[in-house]
mmCIF file of C-alpha atoms in Angstrom:
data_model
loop_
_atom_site.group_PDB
_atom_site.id
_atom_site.type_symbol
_atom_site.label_atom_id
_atom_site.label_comp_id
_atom_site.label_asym_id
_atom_site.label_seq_id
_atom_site.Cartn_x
_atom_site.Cartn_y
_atom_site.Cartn_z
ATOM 1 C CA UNK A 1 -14.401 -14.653 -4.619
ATOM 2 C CA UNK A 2 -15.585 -11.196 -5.920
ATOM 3 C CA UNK A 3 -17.921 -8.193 -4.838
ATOM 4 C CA UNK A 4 -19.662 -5.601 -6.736
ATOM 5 C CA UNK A 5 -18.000 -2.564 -6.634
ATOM 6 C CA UNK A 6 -21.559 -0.317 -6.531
ATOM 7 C CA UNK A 7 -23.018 -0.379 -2.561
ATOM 8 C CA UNK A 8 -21.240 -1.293 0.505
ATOM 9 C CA UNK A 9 -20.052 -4.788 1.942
ATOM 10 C CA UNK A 10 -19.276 -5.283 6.024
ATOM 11 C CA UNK A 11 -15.797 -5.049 6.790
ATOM 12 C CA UNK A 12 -15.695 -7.698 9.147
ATOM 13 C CA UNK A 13 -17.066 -10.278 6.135
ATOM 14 C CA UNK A 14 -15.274 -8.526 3.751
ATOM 15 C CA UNK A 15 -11.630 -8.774 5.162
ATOM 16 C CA UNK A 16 -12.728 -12.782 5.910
ATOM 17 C CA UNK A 17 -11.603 -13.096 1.995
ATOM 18 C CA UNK A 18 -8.203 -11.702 2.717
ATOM 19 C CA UNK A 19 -7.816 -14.549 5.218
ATOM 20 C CA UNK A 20 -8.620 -17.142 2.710
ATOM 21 C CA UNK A 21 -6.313 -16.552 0.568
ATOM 22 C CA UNK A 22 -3.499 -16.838 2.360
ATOM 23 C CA UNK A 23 -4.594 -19.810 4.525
ATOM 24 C CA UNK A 24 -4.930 -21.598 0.538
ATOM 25 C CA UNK A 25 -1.588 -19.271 -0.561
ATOM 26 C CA UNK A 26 -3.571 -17.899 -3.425
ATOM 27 C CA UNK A 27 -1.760 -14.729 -3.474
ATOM 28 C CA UNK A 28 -1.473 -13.721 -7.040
ATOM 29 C CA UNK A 29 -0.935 -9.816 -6.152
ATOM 30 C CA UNK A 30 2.708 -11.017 -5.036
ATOM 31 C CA UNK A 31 5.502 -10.535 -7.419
ATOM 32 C CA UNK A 32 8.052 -12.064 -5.237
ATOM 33 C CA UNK A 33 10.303 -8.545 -5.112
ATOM 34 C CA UNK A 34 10.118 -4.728 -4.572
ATOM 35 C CA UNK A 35 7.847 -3.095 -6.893
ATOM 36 C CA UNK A 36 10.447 -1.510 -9.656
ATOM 37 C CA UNK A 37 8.508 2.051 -9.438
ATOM 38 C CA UNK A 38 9.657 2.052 -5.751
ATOM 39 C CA UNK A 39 13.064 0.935 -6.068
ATOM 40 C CA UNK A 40 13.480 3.632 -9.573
ATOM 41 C CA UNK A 41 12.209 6.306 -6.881
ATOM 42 C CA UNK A 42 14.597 5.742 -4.313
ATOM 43 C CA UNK A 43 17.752 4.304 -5.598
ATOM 44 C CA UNK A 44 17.612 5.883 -9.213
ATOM 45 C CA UNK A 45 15.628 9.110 -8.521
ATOM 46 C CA UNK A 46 17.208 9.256 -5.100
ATOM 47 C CA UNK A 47 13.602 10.600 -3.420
ATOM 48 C CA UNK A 48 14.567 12.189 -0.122
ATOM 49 C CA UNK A 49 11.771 10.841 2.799
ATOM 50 C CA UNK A 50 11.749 12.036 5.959
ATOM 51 C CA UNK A 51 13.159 9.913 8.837
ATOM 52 C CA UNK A 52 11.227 8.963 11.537
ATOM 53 C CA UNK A 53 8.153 5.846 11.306
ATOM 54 C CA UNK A 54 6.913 4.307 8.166
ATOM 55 C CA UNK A 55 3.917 2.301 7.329
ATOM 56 C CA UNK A 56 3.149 -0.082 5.045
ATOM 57 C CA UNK A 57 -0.739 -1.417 4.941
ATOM 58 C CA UNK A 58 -1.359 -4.599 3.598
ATOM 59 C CA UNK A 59 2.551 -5.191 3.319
ATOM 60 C CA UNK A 60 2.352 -9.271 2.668
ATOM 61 C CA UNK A 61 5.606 -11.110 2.758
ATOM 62 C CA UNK A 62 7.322 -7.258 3.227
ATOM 63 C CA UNK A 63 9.327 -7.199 0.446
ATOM 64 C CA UNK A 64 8.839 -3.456 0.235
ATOM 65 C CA UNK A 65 8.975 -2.825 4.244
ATOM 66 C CA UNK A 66 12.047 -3.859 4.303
ATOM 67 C CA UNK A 67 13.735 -2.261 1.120
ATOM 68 C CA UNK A 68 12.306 1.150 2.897
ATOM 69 C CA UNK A 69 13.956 0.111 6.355
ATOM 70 C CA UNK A 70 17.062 2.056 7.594
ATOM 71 C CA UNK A 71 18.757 3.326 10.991
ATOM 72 C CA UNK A 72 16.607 6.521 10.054
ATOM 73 C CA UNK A 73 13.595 5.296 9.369
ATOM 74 C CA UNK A 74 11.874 2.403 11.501
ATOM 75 C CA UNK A 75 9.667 0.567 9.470
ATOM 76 C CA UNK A 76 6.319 -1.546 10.317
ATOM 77 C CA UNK A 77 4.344 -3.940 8.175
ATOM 78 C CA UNK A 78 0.930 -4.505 8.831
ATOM 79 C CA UNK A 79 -1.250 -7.040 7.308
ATOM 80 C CA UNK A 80 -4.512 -8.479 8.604
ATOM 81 C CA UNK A 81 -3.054 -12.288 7.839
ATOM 82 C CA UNK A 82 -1.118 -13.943 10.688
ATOM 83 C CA UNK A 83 0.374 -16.029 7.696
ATOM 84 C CA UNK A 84 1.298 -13.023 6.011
ATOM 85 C CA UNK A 85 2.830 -11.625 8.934
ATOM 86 C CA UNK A 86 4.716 -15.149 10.187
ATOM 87 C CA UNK A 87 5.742 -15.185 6.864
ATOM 88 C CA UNK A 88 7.407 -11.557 6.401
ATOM 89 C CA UNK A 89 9.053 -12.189 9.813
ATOM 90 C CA UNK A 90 10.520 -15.195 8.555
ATOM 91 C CA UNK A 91 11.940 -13.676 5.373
ATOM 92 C CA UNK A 92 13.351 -10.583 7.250
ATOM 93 C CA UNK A 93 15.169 -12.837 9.313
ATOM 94 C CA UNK A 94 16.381 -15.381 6.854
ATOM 95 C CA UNK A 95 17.743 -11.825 5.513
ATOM 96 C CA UNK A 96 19.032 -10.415 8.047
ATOM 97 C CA UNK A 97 17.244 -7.485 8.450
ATOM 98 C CA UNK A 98 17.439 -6.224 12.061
ATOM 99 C CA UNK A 99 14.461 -6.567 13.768
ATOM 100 C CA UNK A 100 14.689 -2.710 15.185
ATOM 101 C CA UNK A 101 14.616 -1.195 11.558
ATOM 102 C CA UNK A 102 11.613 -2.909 10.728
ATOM 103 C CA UNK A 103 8.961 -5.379 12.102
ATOM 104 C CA UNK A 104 5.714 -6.929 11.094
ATOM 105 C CA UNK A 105 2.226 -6.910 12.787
ATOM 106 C CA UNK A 106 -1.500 -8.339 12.588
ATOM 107 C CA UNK A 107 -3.235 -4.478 12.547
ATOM 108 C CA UNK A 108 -6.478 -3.464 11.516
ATOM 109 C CA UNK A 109 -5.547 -0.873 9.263
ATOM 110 C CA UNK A 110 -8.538 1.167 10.083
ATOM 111 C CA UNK A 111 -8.452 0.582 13.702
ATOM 112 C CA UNK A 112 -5.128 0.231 15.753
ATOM 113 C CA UNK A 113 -3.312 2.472 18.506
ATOM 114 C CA UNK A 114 -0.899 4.924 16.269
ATOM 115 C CA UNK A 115 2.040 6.139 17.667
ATOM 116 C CA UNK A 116 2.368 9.625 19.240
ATOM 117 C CA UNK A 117 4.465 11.353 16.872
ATOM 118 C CA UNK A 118 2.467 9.281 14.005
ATOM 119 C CA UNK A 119 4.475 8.143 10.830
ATOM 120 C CA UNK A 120 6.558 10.407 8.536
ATOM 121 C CA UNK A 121 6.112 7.147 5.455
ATOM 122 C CA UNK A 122 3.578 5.130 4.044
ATOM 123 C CA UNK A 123 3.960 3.071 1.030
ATOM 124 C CA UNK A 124 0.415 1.587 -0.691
ATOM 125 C CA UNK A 125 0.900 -0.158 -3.007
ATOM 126 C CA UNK A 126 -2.116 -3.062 -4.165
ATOM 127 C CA UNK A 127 -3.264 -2.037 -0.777
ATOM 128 C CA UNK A 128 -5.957 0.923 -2.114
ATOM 129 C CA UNK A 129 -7.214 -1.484 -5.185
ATOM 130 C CA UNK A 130 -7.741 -3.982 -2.616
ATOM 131 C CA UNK A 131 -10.444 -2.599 -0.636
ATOM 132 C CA UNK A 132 -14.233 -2.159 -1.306
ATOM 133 C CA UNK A 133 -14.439 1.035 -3.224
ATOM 134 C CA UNK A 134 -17.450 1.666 -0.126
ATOM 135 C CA UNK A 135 -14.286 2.137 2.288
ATOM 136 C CA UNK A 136 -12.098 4.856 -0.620
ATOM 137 C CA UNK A 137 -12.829 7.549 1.895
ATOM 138 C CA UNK A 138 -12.177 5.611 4.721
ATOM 139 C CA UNK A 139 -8.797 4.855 3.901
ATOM 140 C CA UNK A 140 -8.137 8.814 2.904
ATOM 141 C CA UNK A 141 -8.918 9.543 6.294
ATOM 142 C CA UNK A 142 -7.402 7.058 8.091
ATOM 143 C CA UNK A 143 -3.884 8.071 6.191
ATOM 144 C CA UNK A 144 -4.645 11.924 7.214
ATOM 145 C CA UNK A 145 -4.924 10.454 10.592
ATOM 146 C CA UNK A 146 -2.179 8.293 11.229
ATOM 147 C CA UNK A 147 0.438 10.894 8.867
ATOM 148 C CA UNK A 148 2.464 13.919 10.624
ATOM 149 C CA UNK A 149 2.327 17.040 8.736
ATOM 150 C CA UNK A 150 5.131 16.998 6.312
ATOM 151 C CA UNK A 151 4.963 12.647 6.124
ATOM 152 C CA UNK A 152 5.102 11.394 2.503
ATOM 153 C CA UNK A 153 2.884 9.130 1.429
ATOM 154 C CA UNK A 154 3.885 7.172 -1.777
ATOM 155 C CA UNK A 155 0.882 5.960 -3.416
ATOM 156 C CA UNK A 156 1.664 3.625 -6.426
ATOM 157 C CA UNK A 157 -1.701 3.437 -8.330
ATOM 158 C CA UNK A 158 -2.996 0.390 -9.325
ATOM 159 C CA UNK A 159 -4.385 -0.911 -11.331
ATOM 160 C CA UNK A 160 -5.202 2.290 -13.412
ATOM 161 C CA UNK A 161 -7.784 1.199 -15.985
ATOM 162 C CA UNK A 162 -10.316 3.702 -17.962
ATOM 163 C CA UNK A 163 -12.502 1.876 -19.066
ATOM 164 C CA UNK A 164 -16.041 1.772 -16.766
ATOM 165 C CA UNK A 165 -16.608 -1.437 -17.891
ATOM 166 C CA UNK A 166 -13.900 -3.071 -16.346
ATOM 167 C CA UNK A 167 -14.610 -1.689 -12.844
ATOM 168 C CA UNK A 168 -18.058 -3.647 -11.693
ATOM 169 C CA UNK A 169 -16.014 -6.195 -9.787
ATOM 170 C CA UNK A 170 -12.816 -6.793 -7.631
ATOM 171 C CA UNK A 171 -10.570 -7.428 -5.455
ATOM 172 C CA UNK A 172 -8.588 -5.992 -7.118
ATOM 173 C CA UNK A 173 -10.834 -3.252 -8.021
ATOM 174 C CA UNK A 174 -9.762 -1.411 -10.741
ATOM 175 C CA UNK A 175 -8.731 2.823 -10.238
ATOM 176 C CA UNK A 176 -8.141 5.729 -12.025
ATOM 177 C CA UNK A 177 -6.131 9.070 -11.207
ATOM 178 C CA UNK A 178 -9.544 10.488 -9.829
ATOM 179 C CA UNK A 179 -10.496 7.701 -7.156
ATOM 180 C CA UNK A 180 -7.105 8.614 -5.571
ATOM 181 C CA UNK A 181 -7.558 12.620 -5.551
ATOM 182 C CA UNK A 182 -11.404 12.521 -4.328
ATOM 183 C CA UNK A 183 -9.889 10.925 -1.261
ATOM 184 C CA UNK A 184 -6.189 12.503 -0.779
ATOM 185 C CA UNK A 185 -6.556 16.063 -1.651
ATOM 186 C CA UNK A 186 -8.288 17.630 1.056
ATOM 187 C CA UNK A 187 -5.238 16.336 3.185
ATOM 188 C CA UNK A 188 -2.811 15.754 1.071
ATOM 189 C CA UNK A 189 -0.991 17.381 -2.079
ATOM 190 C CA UNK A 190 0.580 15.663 -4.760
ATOM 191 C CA UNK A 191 4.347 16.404 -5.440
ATOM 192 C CA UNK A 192 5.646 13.773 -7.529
ATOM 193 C CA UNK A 193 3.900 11.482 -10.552
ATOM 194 C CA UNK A 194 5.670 9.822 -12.985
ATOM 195 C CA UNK A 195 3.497 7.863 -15.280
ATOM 196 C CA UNK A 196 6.637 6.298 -17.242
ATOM 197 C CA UNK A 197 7.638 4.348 -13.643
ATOM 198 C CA UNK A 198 9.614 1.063 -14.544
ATOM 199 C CA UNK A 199 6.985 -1.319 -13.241
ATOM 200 C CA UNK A 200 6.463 -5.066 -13.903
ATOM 201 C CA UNK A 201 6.585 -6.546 -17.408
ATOM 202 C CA UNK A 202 2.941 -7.603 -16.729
ATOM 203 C CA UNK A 203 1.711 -4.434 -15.597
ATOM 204 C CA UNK A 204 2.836 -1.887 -18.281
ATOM 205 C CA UNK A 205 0.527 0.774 -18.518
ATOM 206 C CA UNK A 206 -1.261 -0.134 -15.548
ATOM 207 C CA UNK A 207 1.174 1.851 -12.681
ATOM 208 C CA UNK A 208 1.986 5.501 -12.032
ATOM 209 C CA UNK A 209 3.897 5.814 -9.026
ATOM 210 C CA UNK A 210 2.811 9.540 -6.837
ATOM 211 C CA UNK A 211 3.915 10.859 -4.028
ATOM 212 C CA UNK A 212 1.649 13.326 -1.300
ATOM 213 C CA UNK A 213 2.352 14.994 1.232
ATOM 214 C CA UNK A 214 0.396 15.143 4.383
ATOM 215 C CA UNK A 215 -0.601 19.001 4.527
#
């Protein structure tokens, strides 16, 4: 199922397609692992977050939830897919992962109770490509919203494509550099790109992992 990226769609039908393909496990987005630009950026670049709550939108079977997850910093994936959120329980737990460092929810991303002090992470990653390019701004604001000042948000863009051509239809719709500034810098500012990121052998060329922080 595909949209055309020009005009608007209704959420409510739009995030129906989500739903589908879980319920028929057609989730090709899922590389079974933690994206390598994350893991390069924290374990090999040693990138310094700030404790407190983290968010990760769209976080599937929470591969990357839980890799951010420590006594410092409580953790919550949130995908609109009860089987995407049975099913990251069910790996954190055949893990091990303590269910107070980091725990999985059905959430609107657009439209759930944040937390008082708001969250100091996010992580969005195939999360931003995923949406209707109608809701970009939307999801700028929401992450200005639901951010402290100071939070990081690590935004690892894909997939990055320059080509016009290739952008008519999605999910996933395909970005550039531009789609994410238009949205992040009134709010945010960008301290960290690296456009060499180790990423996934199918995928070369087609990641830059950022990071922004919430002004």
């Amino acid at each position: 199922m595909s949209y055309k990226a020009s005009g608007s769609v209704a959420a409510d039908e739009y995030n129906q397609i989500w739903h589908k393909f879980w319920s028929t496990n057609v989730t090709k987005w899922d590389k079974g692992e933690v994206s390598p630009a994350l893991r390069e950026l924290i374990e090999e670049k040693h990138w310094q977050l700030p404790d407190g709550q983290g968010i990760v939108p769209g976080c599937g079977r929470g591969y990357d939830a839980m890799f951010l997850a420590k006594p410092t910093l409580h953790m919550l994936g949130a995908d609109l897919s009860p089987i995407a959120v049975s099913t990251a329980t069910k790996l954190r737990d055949e893990k091990g992962f303590p269910s107070k460092l980091v725990e999985f929810k059905v959430i609107d991303f657009f439209n759930f109770d944040v937390p008082q002090s708001k969250f100091q992470v996010a992580y969005d990653y195939t999360f931003f490509c995923a949406l209707h390019p109608s809701m970009r701004a939307s999801w700028g604001a929401r992450y200005a919203e639901i951010l402290s000042p100071g939070a990081h948000l690590i935004a690892l863009m894909y997939p990055l494509s320059k080509s016009e051509e290739d952008r008519e239809r999605g999910p996933p719709f395909l970005l550039s550099e531009d789609d994410y500034h238009q949205v992040l810098d009134a709010n945010f500012e960008l301290v960290h790109m690296d456009p060499k990121c180790k990423t996934h052998d199918t995928r070369v060329g087609e990641e830059i992992i950022t990071v922004w922080r919430r002004r």
